[in-house]
mmCIF file of C-alpha atoms in Angstrom:
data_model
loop_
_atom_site.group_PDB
_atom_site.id
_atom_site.type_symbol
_atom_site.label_atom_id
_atom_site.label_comp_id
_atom_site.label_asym_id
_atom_site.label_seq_id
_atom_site.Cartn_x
_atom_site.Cartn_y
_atom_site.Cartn_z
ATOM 1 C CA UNK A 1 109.981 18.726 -208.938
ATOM 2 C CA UNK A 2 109.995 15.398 -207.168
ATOM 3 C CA UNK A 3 108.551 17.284 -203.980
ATOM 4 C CA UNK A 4 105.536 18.820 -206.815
ATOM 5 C CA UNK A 5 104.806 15.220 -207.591
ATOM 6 C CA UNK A 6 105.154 13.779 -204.350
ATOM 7 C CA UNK A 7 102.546 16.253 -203.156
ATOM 8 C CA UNK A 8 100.809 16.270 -206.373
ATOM 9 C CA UNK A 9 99.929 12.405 -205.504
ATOM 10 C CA UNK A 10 99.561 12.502 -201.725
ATOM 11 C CA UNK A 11 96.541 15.044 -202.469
ATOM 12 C CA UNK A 12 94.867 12.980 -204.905
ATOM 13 C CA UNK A 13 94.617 9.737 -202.316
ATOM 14 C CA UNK A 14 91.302 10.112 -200.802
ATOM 15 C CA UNK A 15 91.149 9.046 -196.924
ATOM 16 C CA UNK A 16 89.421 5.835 -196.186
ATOM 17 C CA UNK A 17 86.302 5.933 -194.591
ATOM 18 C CA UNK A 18 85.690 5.541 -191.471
ATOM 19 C CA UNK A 19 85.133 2.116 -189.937
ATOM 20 C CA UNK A 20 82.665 1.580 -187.291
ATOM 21 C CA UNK A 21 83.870 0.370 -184.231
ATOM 22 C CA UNK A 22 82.443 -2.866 -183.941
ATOM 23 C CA UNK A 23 85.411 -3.942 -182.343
ATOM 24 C CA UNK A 24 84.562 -2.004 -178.985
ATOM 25 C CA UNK A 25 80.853 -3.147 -179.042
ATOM 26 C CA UNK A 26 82.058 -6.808 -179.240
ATOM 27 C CA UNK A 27 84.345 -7.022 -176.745
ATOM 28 C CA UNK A 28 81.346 -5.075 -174.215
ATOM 29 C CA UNK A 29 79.171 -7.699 -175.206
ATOM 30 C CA UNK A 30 79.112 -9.831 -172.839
ATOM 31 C CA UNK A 31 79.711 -13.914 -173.454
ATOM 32 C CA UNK A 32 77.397 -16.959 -174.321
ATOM 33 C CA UNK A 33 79.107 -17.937 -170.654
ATOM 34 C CA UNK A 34 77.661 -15.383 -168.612
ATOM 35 C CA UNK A 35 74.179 -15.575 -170.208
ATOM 36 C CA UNK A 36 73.965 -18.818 -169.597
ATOM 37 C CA UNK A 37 74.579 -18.711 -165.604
ATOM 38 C CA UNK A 38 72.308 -15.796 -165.580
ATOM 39 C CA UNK A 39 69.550 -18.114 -166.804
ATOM 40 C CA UNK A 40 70.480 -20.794 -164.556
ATOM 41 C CA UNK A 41 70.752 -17.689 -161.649
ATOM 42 C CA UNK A 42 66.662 -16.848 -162.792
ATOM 43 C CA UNK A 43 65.674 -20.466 -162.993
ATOM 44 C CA UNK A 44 67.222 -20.939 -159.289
ATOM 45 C CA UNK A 45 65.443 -18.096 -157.998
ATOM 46 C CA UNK A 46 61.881 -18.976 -159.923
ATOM 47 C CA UNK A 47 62.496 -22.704 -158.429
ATOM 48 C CA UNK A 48 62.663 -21.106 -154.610
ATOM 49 C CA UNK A 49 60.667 -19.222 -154.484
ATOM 50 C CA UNK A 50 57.827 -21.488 -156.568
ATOM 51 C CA UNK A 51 59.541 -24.206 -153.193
ATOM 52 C CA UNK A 52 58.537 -20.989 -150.655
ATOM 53 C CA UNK A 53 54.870 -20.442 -151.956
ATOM 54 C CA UNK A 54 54.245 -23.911 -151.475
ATOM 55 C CA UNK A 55 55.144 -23.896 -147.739
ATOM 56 C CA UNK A 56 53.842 -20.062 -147.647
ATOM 57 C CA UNK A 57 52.293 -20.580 -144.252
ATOM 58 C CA UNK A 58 55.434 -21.894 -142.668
ATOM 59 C CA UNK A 59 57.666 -18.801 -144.264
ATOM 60 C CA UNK A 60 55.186 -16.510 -142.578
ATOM 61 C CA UNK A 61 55.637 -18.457 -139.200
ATOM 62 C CA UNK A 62 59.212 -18.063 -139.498
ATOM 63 C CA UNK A 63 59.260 -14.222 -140.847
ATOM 64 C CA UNK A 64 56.897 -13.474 -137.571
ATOM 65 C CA UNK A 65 59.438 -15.295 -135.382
ATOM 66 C CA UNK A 66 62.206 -13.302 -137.092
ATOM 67 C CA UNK A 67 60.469 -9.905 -136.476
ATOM 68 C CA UNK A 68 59.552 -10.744 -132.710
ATOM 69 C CA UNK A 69 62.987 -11.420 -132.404
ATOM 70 C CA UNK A 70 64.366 -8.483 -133.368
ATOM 71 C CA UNK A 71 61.781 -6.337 -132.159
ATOM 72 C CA UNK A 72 63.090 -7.416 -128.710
ATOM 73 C CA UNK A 73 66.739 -7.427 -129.856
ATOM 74 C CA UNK A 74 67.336 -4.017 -128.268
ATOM 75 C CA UNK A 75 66.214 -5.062 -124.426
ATOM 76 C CA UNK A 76 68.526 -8.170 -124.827
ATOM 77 C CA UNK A 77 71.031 -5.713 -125.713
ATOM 78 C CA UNK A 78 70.007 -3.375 -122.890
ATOM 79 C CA UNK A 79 70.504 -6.214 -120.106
ATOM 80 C CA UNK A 80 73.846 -6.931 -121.836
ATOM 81 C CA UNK A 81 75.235 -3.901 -121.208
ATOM 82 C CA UNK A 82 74.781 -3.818 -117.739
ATOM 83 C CA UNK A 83 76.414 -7.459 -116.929
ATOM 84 C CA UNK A 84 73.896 -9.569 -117.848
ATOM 85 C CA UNK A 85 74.150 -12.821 -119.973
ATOM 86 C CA UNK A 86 72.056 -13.205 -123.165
ATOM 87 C CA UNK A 87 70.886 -16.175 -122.300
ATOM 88 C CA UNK A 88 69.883 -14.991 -118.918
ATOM 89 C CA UNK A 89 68.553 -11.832 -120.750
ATOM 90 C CA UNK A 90 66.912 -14.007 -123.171
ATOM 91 C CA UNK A 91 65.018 -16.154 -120.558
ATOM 92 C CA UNK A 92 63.935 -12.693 -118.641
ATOM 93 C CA UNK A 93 61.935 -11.847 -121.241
ATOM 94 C CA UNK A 94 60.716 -14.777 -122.113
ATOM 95 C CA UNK A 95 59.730 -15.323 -118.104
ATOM 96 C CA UNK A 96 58.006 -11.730 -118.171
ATOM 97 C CA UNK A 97 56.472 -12.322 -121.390
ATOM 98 C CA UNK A 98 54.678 -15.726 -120.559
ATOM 99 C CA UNK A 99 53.832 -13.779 -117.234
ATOM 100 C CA UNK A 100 51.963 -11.103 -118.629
ATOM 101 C CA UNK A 101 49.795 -13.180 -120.653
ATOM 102 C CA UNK A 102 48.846 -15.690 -117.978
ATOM 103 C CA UNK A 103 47.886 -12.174 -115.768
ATOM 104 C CA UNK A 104 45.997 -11.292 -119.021
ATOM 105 C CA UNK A 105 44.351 -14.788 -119.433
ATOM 106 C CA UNK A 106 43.526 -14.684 -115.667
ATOM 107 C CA UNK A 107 42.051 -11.007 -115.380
ATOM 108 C CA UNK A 108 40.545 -10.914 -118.819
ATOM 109 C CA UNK A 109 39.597 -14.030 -120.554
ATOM 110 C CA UNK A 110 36.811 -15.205 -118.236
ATOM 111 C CA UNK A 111 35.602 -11.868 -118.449
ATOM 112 C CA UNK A 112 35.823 -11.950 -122.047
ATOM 113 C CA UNK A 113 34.282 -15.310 -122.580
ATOM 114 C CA UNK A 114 31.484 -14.860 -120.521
ATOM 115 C CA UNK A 115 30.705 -11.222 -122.061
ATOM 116 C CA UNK A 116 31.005 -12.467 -125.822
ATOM 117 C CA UNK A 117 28.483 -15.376 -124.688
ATOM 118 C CA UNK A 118 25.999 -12.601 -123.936
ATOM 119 C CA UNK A 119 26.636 -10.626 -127.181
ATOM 120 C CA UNK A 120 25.542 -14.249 -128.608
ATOM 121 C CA UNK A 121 22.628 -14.258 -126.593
ATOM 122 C CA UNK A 122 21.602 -10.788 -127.695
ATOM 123 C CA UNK A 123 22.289 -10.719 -131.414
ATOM 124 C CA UNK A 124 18.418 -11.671 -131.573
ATOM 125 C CA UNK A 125 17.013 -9.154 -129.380
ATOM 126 C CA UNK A 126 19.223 -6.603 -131.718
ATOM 127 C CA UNK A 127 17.898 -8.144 -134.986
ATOM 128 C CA UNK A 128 14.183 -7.659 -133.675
ATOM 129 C CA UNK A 129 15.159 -3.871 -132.936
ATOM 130 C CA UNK A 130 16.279 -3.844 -136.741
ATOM 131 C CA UNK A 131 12.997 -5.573 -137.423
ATOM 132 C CA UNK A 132 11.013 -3.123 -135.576
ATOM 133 C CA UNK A 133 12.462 0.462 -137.230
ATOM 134 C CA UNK A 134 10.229 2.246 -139.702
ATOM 135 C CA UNK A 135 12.318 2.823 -142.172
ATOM 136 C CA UNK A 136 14.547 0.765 -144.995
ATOM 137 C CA UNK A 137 16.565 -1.256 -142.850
ATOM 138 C CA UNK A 138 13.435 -2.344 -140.582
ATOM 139 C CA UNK A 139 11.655 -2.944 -144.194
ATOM 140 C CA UNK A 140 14.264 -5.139 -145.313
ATOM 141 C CA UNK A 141 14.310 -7.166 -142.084
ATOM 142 C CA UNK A 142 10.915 -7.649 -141.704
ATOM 143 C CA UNK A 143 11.002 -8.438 -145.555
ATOM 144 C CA UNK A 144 13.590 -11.393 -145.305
ATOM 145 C CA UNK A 145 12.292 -12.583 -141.720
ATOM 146 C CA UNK A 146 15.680 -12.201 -140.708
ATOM 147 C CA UNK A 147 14.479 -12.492 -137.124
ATOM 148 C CA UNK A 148 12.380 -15.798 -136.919
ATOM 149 C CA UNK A 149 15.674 -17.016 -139.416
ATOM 150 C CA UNK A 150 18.275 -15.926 -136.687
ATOM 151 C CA UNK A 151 16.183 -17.702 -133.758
ATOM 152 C CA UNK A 152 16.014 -21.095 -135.666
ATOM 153 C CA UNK A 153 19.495 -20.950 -136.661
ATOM 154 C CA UNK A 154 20.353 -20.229 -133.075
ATOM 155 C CA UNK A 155 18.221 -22.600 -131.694
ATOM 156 C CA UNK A 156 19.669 -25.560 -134.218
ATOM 157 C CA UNK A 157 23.032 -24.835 -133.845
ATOM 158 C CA UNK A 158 24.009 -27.430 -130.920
ATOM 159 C CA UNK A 159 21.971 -30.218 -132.702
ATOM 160 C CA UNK A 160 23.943 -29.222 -135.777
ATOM 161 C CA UNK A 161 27.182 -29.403 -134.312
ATOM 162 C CA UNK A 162 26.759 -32.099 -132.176
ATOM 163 C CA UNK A 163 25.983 -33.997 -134.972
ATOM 164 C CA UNK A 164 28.272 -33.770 -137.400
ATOM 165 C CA UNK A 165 31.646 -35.101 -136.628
ATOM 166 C CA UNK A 166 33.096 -33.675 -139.233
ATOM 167 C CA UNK A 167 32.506 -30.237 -137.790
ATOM 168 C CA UNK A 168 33.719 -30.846 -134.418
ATOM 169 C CA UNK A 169 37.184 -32.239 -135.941
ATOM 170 C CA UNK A 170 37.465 -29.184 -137.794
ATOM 171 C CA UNK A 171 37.458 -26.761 -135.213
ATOM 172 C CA UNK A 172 39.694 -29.090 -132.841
ATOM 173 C CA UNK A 173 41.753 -29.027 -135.791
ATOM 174 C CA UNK A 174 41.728 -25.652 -136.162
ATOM 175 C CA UNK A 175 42.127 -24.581 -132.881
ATOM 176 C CA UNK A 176 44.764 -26.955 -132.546
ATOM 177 C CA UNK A 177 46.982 -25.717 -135.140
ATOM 178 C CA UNK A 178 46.473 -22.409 -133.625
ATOM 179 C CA UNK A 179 47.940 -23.354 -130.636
ATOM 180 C CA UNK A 180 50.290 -25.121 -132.391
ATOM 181 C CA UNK A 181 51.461 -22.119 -134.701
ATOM 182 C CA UNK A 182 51.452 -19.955 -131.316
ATOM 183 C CA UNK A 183 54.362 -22.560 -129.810
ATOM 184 C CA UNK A 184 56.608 -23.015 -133.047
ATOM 185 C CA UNK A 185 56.107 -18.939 -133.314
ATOM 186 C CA UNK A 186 57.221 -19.035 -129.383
ATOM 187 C CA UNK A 187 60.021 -21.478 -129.531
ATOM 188 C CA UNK A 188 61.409 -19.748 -132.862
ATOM 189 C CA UNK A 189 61.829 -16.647 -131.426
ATOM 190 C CA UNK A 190 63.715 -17.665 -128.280
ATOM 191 C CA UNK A 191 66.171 -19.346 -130.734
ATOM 192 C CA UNK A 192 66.521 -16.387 -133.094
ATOM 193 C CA UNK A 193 66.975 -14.071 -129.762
ATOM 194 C CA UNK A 194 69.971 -16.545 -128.516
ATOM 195 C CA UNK A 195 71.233 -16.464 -132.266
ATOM 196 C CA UNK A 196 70.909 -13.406 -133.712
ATOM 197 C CA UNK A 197 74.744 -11.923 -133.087
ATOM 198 C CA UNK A 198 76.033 -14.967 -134.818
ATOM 199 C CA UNK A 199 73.737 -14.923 -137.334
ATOM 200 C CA UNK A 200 74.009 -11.735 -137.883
ATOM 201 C CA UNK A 201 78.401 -12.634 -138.269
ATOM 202 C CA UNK A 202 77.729 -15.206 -140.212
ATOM 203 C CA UNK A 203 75.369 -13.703 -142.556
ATOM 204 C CA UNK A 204 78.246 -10.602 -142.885
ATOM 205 C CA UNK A 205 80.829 -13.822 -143.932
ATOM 206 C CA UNK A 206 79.370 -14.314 -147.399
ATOM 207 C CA UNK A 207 79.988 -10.934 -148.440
ATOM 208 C CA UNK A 208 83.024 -10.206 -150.006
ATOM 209 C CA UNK A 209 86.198 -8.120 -147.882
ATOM 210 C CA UNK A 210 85.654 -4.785 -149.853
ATOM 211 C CA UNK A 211 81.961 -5.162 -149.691
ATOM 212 C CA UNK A 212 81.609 -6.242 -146.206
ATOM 213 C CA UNK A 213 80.994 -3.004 -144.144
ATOM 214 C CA UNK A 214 78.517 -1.898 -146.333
ATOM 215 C CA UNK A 215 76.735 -5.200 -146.225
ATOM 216 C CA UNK A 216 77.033 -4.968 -142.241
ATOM 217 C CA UNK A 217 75.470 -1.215 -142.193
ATOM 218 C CA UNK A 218 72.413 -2.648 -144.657
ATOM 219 C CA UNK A 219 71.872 -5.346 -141.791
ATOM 220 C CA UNK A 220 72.171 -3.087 -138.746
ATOM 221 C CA UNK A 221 69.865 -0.294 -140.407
ATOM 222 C CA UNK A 222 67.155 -3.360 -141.265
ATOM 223 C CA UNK A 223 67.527 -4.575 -137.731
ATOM 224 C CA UNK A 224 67.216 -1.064 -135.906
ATOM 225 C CA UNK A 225 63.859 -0.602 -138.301
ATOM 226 C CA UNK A 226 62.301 -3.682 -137.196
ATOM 227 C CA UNK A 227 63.026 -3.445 -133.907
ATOM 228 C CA UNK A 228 61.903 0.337 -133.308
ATOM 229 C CA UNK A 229 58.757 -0.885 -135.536
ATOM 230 C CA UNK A 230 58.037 -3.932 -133.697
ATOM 231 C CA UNK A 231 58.495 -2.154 -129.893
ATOM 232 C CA UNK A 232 56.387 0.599 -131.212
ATOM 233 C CA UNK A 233 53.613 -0.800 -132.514
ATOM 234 C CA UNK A 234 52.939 -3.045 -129.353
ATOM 235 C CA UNK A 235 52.781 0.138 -126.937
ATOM 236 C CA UNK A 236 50.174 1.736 -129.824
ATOM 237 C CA UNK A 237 48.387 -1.136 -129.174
ATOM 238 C CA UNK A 238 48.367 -1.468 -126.039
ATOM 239 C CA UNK A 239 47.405 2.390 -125.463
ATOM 240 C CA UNK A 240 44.443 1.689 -128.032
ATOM 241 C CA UNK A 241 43.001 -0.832 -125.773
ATOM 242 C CA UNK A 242 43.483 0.708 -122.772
ATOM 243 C CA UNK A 243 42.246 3.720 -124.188
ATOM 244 C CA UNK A 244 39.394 2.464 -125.824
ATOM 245 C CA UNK A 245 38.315 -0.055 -122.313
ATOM 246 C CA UNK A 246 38.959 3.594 -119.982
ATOM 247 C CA UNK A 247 36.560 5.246 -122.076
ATOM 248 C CA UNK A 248 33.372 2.769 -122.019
ATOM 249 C CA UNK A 249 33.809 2.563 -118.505
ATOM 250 C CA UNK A 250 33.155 6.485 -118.306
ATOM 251 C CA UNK A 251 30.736 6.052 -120.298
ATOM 252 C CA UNK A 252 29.323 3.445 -117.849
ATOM 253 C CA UNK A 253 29.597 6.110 -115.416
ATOM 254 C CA UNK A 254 27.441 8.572 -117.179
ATOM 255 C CA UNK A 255 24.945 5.815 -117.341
ATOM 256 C CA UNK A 256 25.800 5.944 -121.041
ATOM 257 C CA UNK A 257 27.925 2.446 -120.804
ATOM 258 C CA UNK A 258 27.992 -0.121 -123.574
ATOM 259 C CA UNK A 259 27.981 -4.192 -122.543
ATOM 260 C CA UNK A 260 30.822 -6.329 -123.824
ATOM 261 C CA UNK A 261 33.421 -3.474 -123.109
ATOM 262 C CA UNK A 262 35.881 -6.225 -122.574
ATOM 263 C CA UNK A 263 35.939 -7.790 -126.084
ATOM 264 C CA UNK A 264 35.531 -4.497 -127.545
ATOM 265 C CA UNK A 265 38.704 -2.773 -125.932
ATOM 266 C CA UNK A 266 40.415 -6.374 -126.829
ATOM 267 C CA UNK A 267 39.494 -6.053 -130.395
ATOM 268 C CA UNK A 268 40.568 -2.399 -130.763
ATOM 269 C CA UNK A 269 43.973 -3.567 -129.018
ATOM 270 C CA UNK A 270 44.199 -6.364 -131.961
ATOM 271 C CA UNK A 271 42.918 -4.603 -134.798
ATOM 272 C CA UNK A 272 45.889 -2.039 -133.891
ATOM 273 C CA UNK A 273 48.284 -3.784 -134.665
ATOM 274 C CA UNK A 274 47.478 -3.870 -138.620
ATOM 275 C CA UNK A 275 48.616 -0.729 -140.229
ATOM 276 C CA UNK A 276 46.945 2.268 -141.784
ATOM 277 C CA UNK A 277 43.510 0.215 -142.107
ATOM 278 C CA UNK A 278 43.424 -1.315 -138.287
ATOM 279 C CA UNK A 279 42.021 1.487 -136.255
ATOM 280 C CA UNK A 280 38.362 1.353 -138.780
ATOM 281 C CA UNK A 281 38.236 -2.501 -137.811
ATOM 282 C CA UNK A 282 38.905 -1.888 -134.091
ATOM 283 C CA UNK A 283 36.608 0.902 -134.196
ATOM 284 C CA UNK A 284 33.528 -0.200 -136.218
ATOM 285 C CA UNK A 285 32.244 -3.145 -133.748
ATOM 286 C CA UNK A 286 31.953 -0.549 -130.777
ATOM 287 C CA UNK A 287 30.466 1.690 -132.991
ATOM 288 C CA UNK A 288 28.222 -0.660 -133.856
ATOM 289 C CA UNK A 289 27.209 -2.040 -130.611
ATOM 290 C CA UNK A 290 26.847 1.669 -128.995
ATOM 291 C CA UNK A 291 24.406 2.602 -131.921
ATOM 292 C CA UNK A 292 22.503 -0.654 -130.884
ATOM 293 C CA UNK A 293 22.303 0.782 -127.301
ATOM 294 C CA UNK A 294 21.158 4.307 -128.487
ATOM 295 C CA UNK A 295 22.189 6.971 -130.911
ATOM 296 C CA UNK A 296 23.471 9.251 -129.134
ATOM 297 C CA UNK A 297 25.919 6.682 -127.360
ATOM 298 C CA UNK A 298 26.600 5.468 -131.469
ATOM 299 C CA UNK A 299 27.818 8.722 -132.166
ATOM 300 C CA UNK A 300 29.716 9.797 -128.896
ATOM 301 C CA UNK A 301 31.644 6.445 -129.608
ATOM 302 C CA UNK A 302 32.187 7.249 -133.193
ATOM 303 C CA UNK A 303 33.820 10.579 -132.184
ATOM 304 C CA UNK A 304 35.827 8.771 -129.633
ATOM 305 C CA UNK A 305 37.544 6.989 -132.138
ATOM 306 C CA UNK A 306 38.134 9.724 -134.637
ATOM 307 C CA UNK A 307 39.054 12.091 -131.890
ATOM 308 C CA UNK A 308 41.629 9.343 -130.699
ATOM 309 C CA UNK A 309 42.616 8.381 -133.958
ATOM 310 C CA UNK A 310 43.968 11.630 -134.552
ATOM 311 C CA UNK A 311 45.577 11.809 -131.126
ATOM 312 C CA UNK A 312 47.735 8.608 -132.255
ATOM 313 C CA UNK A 313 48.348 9.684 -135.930
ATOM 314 C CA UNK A 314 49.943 13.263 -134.382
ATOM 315 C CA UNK A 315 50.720 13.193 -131.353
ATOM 316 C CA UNK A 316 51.489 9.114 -130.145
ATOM 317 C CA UNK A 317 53.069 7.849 -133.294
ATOM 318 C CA UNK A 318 55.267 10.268 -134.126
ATOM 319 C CA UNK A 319 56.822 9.975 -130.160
ATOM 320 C CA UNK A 320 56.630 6.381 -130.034
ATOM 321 C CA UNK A 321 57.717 5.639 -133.660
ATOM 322 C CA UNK A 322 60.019 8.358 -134.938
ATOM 323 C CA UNK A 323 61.639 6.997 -138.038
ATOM 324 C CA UNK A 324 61.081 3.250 -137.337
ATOM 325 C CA UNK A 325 60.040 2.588 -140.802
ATOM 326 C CA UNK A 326 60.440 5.889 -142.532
ATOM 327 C CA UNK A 327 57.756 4.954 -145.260
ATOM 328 C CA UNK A 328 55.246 7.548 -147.067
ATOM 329 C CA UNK A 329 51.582 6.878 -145.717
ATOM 330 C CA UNK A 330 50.329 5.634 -149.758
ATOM 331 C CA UNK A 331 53.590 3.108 -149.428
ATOM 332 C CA UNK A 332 52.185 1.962 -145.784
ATOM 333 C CA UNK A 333 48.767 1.133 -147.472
ATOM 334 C CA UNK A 334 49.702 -0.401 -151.071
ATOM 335 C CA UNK A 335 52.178 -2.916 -148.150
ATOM 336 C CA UNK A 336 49.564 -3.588 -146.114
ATOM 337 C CA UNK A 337 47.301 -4.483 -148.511
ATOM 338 C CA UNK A 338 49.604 -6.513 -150.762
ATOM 339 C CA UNK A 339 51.277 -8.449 -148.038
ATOM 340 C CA UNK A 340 47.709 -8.728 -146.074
ATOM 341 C CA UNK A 341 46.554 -10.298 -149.799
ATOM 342 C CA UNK A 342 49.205 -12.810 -149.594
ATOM 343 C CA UNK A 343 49.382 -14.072 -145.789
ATOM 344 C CA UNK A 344 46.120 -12.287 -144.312
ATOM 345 C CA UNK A 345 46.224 -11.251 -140.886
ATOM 346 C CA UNK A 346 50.182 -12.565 -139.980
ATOM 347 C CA UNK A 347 51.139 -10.912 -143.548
ATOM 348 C CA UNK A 348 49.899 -7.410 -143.062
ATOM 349 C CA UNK A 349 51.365 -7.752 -139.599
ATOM 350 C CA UNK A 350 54.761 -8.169 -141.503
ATOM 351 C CA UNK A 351 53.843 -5.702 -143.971
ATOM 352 C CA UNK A 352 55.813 -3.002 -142.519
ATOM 353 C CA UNK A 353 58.912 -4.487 -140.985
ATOM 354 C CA UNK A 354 59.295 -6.313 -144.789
ATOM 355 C CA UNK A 355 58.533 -2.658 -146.624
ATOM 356 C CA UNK A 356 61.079 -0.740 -144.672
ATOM 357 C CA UNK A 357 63.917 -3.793 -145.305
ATOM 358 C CA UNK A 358 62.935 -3.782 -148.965
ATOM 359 C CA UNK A 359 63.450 0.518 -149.160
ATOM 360 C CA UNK A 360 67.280 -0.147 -147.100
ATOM 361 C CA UNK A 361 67.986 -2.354 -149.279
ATOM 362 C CA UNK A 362 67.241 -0.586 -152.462
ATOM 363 C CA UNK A 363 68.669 2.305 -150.864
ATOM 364 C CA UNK A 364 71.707 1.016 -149.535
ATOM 365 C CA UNK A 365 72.764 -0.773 -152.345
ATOM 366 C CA UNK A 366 70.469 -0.036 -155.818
ATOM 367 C CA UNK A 367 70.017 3.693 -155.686
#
């Protein structure tokens, strides 16, 4: 009977409802604490880099100085492991380096100065061909006297720059903070080369023990990028010029030559060395200059450069490159353009050694 009742009542007592676990969810939430230093965190990172964009110019000195450095990281390394000090190694470079240039400032600049003169010289006598076509463009010049405009401009550009003092400080101080930009770019670099094993150490401190070796791969990956990058796109380069200054003079041959071959082969060298968007530069001035002379020489130099710019994309790249940078052509162009936007020349120059850290590091350590 008392086991009836006993039952009897233990049926009747409904279960309490459930309670939602709002205990859980508070104790994941995370404190007013940690909030607060990651507000102070986003404030310190706003404040830098609001410090950076203010000395933006001197950041892109320094990133160029970085990249040279490591670019050239793996013939320091080279020399080292066949006896040879870094610092010796270090001042090897920098020895053949500054000799190189002063061979190309002896064989080329005079050359090159003297040739760009002419094209000075002759930008008249092209303007009157303009002015003398029947057809739109010769229309249009002979519209806007674009010819008798040229010649005066020409003709009063010493009095013009003579006489104004302000213009002749301004391109001393341009050309002085060129040079000037050229040395701190020089000197860094020689100090990063000597540094970069400690740096690289000391750098791989700050990370904690268990995170350490991962932190150490990121850097090494980053390093080998750059470096394959920078090495490779300074033989493109170079075979671009070479290329391009080789071909004029068969052209000269065929009695087909262009003037200012120099400048023109120096330019395609230059424009090179931009990404995805540099070969149309280097290409378009010769173009240019080779439809001035005739149209059949425009369009035998036009092929030239698509023929060649093929020849690079498949066949000189891929040797020279491999998987420097390991980035998707649309991911070359949208870096070029954005860090080319925010540092001009210099920043589309560091476009890709800055893309391919960015992708090791989301890699390595986001995805």
């Amino acid at each position: 009977m008392t086991e009836t009742g006993t039952t009897a009542s233990s049926a009747k007592t409904p279960d309490p409802p459930d309670q939602p676990e709002t205990d859980g969810l508070q104790r994941r939430w995370p404190p007013m604490s940690y909030w607060v230093r990651v507000l102070l965190t986003a404030a310190a990172v706003f404040a830098v880099l609001v410090a950076l964009w203010s000395v933006i110019n001197i950041v892109i000195l320094i990133l160029m100085a970085a990249v040279l450095a490591i670019g050239l990281d793996p013939a320091v390394r080279r020399m080292e492991r066949r006896g040879i000090g870094r610092g010796r190694a270090v001042a090897l470079i920098f020895l053949i380096a500054l000799g190189v240039v002063i061979l190309f400032s002896w064989l080329v600049i005079p050359r090159l100065v003297t040739q760009i003169g002419e094209l000075a010289d002759d930008i008249p006598q092209y303007v009157e061909r303009l002015s003398a076509r029947d057809d739109a463009i010769g229309r249009y010049f002979q519209d806007g006297n674009v010819a008798a405009r040229l010649q005066g401009f020409v003709e009063q550009l010493p009095e013009r720059i003579t006489g104004s003092f302000g213009t002749i400080v301004g391109v001393a101080g341009r050309v002085g903070s060129a040079i000037f930009n050229v040395i701190t770019v020089a000197i860094l670099t020689i100090y990063f080369m000597l540094s970069l094993p400690r740096m690289r150490r000391t750098a791989a401190i700050m990370f904690a023990p268990e995170t350490r070796d991962r932190a150490e791969d990121v850097m090494d990956q980053s390093i080998n990028r750059i470096g394959g990058y920078v090495s490779g796109i300074l033989t493109t380069a170079s075979i671009a010029g070479a290329s391009a200054l080789l071909f004029f003079s068969i052209l000269g041959l065929f009695g087909a030559g262009i003037p200012f071959s120099v400048p023109l082969a120096v330019w395609a060298a230059l424009a090179g060395l931009v990404p995805a968007v540099g070969a149309y530069f280097g290409a378009a001035p010769a173009v240019i200059v080779g439809f001035f002379q005739s149209g059949v020489t425009g369009v035998v130099i036009l092929v030239y450069f698509i023929v060649y710019q093929q020849v690079e994309n498949y066949v000189i790249q891929p040797r020279i490159m491999k998987n420097a940078v390991n980035l998707s052509p649309a991911a070359v162009v949208i870096a070029t353009l954005v860090f080319g936007s925010l540092g001009g020349f210099a920043g589309a120059l560091l476009a890709l050694p800055a893309a391919a850290t960015i992708k090791v590091i989301l890699v390595e350590l986001v995805l």
